[in-house]
mmCIF file of C-alpha atoms in Angstrom:
data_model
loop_
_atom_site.group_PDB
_atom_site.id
_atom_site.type_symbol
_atom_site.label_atom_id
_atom_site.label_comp_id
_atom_site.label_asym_id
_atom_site.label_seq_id
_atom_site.Cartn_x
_atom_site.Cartn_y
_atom_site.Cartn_z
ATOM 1 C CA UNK A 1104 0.000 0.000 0.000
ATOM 2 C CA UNK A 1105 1.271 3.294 -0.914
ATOM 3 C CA UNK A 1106 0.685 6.123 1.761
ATOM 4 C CA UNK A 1107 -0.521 9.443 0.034
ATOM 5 C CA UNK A 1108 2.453 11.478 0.362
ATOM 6 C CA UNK A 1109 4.621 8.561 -1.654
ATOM 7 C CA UNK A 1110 2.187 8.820 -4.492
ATOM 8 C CA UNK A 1111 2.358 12.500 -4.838
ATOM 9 C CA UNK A 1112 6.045 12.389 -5.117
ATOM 10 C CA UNK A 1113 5.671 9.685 -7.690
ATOM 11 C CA UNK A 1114 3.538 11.791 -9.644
ATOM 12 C CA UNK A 1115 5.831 14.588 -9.223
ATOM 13 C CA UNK A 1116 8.916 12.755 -10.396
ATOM 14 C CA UNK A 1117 7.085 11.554 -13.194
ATOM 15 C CA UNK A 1118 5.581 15.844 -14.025
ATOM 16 C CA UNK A 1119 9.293 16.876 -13.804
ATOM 17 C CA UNK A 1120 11.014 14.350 -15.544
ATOM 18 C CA UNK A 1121 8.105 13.586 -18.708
ATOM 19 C CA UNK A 1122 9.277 16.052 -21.555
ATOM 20 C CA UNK A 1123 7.008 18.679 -21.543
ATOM 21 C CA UNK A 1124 5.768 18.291 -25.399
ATOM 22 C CA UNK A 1125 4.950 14.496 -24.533
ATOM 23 C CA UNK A 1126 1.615 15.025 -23.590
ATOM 24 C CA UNK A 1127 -0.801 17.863 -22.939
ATOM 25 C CA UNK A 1128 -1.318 16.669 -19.460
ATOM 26 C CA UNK A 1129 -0.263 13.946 -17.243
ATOM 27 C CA UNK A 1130 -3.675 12.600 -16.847
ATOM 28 C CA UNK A 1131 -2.859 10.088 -14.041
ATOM 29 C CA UNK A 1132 -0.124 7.979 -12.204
ATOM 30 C CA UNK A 1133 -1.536 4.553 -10.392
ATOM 31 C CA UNK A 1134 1.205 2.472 -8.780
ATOM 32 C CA UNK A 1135 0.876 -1.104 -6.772
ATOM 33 C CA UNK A 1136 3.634 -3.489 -5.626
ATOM 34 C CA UNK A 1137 4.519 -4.570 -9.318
ATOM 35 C CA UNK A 1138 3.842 -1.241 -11.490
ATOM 36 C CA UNK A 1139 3.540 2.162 -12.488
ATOM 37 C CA UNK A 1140 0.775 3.027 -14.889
ATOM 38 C CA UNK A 1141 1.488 6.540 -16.458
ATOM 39 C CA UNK A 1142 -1.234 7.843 -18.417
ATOM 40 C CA UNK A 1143 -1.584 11.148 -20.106
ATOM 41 C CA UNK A 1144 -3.796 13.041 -22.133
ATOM 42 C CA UNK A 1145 -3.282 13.731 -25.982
ATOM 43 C CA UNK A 1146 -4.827 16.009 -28.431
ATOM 44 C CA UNK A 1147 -7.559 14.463 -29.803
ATOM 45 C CA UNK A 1148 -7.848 14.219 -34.138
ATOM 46 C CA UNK A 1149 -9.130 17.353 -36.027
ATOM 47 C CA UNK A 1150 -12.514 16.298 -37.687
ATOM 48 C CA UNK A 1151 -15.428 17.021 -39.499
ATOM 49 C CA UNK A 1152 -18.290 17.722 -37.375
ATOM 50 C CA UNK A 1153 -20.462 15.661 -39.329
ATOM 51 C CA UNK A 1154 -17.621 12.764 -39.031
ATOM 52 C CA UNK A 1155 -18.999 9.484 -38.526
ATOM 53 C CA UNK A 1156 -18.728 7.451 -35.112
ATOM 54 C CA UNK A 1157 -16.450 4.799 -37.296
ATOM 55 C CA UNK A 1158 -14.543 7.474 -38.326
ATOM 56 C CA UNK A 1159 -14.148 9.181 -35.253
ATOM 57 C CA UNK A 1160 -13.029 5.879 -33.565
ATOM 58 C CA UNK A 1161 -10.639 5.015 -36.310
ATOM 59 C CA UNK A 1162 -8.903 8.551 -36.100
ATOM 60 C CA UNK A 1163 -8.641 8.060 -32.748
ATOM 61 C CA UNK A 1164 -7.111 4.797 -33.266
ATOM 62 C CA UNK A 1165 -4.620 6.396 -35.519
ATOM 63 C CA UNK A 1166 -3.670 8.997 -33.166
ATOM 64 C CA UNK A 1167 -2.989 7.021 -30.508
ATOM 65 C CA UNK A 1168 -0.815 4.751 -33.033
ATOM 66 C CA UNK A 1169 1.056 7.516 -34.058
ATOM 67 C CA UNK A 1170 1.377 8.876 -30.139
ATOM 68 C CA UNK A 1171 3.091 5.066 -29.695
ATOM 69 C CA UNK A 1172 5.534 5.039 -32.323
ATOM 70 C CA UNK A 1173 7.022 8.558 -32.240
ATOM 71 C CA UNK A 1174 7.363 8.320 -28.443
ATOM 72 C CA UNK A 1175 8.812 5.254 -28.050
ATOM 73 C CA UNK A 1176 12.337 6.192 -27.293
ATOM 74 C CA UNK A 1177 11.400 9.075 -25.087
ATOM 75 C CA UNK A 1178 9.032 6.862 -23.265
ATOM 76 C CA UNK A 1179 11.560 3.994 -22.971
ATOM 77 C CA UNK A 1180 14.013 6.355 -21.679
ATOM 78 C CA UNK A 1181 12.155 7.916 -18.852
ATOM 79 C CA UNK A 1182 10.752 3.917 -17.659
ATOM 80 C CA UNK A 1183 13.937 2.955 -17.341
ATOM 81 C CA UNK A 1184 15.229 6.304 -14.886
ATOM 82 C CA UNK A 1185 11.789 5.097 -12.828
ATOM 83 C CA UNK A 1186 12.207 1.448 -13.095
ATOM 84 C CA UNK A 1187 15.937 1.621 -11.427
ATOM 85 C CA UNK A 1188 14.660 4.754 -9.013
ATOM 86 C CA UNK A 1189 11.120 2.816 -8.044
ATOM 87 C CA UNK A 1190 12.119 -1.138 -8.800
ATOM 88 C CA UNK A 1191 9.082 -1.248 -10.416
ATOM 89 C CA UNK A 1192 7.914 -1.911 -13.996
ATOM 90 C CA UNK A 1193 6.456 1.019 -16.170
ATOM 91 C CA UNK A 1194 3.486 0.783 -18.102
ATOM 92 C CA UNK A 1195 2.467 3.496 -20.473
ATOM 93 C CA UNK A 1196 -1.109 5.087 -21.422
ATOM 94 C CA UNK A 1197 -3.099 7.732 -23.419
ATOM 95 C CA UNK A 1198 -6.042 9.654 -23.267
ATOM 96 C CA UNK A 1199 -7.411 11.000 -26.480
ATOM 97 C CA UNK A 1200 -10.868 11.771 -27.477
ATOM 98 C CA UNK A 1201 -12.169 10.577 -24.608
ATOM 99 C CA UNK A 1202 -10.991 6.998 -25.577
ATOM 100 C CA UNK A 1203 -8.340 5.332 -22.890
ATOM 101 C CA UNK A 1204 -5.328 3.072 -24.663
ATOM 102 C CA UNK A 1205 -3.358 1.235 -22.758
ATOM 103 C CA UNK A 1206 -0.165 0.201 -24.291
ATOM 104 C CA UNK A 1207 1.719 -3.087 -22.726
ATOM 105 C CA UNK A 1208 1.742 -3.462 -19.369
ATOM 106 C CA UNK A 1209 1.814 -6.269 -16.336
ATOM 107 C CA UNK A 1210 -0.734 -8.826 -15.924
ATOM 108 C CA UNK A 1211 0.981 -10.163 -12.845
ATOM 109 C CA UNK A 1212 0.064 -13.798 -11.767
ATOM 110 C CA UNK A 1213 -1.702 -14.363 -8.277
ATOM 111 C CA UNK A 1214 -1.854 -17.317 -6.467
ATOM 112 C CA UNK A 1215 -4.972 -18.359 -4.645
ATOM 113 C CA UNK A 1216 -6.652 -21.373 -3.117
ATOM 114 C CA UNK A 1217 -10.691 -21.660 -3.886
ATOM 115 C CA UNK A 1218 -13.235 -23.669 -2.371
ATOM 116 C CA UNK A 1219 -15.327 -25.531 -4.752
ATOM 117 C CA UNK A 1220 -18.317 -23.371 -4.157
ATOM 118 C CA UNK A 1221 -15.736 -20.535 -5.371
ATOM 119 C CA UNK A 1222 -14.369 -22.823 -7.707
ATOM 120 C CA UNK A 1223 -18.285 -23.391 -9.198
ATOM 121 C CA UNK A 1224 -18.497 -19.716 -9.606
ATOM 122 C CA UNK A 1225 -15.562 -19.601 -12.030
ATOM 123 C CA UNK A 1226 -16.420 -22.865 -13.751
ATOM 124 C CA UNK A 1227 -20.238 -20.902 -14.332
ATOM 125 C CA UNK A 1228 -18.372 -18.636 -15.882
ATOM 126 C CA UNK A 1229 -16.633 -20.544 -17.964
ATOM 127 C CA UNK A 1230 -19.358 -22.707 -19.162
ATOM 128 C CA UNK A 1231 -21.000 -19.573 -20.042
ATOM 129 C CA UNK A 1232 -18.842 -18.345 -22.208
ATOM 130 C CA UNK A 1233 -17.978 -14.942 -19.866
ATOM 131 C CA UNK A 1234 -14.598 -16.315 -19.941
ATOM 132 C CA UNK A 1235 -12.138 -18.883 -21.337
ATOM 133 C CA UNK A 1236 -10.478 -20.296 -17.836
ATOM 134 C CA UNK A 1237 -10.367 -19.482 -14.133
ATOM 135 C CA UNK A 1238 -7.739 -17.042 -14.435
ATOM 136 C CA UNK A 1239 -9.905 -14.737 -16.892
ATOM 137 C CA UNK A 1240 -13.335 -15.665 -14.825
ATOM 138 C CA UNK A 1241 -11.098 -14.513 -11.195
ATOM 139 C CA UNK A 1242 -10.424 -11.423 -13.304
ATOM 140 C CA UNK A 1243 -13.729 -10.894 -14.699
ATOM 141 C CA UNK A 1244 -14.750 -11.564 -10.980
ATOM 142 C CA UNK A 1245 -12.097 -8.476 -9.459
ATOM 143 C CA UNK A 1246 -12.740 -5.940 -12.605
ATOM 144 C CA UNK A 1247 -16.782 -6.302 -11.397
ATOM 145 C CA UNK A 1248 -16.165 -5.754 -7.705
ATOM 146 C CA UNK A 1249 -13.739 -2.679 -8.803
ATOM 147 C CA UNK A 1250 -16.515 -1.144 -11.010
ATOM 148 C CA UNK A 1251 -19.274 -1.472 -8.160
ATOM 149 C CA UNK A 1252 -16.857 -0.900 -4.956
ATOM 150 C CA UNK A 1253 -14.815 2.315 -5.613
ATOM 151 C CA UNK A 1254 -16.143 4.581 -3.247
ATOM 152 C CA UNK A 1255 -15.604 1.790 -0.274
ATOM 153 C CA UNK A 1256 -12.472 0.648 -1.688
ATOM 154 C CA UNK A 1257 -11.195 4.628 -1.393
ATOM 155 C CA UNK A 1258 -12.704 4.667 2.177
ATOM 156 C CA UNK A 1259 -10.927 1.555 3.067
ATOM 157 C CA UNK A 1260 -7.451 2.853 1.305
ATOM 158 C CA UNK A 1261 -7.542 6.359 3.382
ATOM 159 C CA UNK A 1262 -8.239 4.157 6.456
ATOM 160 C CA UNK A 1263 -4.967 1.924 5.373
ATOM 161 C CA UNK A 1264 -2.794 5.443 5.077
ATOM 162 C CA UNK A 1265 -4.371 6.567 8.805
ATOM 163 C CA UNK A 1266 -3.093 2.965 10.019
ATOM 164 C CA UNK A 1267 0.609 3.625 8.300
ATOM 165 C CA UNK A 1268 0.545 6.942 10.346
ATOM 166 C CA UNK A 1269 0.088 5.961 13.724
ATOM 167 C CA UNK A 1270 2.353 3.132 13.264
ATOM 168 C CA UNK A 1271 4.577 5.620 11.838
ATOM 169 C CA UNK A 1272 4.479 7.668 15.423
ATOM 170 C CA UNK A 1273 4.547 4.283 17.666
ATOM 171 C CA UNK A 1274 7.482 3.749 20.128
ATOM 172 C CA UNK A 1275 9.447 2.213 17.651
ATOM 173 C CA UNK A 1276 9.762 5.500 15.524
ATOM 174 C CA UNK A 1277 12.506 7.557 15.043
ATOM 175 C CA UNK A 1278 11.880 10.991 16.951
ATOM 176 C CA UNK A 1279 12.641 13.877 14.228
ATOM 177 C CA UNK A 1280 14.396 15.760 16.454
ATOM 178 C CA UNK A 1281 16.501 13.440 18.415
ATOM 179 C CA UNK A 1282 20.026 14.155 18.816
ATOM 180 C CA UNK A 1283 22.682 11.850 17.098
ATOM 181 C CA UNK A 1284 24.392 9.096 19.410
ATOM 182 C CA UNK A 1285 27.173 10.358 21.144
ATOM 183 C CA UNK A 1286 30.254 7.703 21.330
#
């Protein structure tokens, strides 16, 4: 878990160090044990406005393309600085149009052990076609309690950070003031 304070000086490493014609904003930066997700916003395509949905989707499409290729280097550049600084992977993103793109990123394993009434939840799954094994169906399972949970998953975070500062100011803490041992 990543207090609040660490996060905001991940984001700032990441404003001061992305070259400022990148993007036209750094939309958002999302780190957990295994990654940093770096996302930012690009200008959307120039269109007609009698354009087409299809069109609109494939322009986008393009952009983002584009976005990919030209960056590459720059983007490769910075994840390695932040990969040595933060021993964590990099993954990169785009906003354009209001369309999110996601270029590679982790898809770290997890272990876990089911019961078979679990287990019969992801075999339903399966058998109805919502996914094509128990990984995707445990997935499917997490991405649906994300969608419907985020305002008690942020309550239960900010109660997380409260815990890391108390145990921060326990007996066991460094006072910020003490004097240095004297030999």
């Amino acid at each position: 878990m990543i207090t609040t304070e660490q996060q905001e000086k991940l984001r700032g490493w990441f404003t001061g160090r992305i070259p400022d014609d990148l993007f036209e904003e750094l939309a958002e930066v999302t780190v957990d044990r295994e990654e940093i997700t770096v996302i930012g916003r690009i200008p959307a395509p120039r269109l007609a406005e009698d354009a087409s949905a299809a069109e609109r989707e494939a322009a986008v499409q393009g952009r983002v393309q584009e976005f990919r290729e030209r960056t590459r280097e720059a983007r490769i550049e910075v994840a390695r600085e932040a990969e040595h600084r933060f021993r964590r992977k990099v993954s990169w993103g785009v906003e354009c149009g209001g369309e999110r793109a996601l270029f590679t990123h982790v898809a770290a394993p997890v272990m876990t052990r089911l019961r078979q009434p679990e287990r019969q939840v992801l075999d339903t799954l399966i058998a109805g076609g919502v996914a094509r094994s128990r990984s995707d169906a445990l997935a499917w399972c997490v991405r649906l309690v994300q969608r419907h949970t985020d305002d008690w998953l942020a309550e239960l975070r900010e109660s997380l950070e409260h815990v890391q500062r108390v145990r921060a100011q326990g007996p066991d803490a460094e006072p910020e003031d003490a004097p240095p041992d004297e030999a």
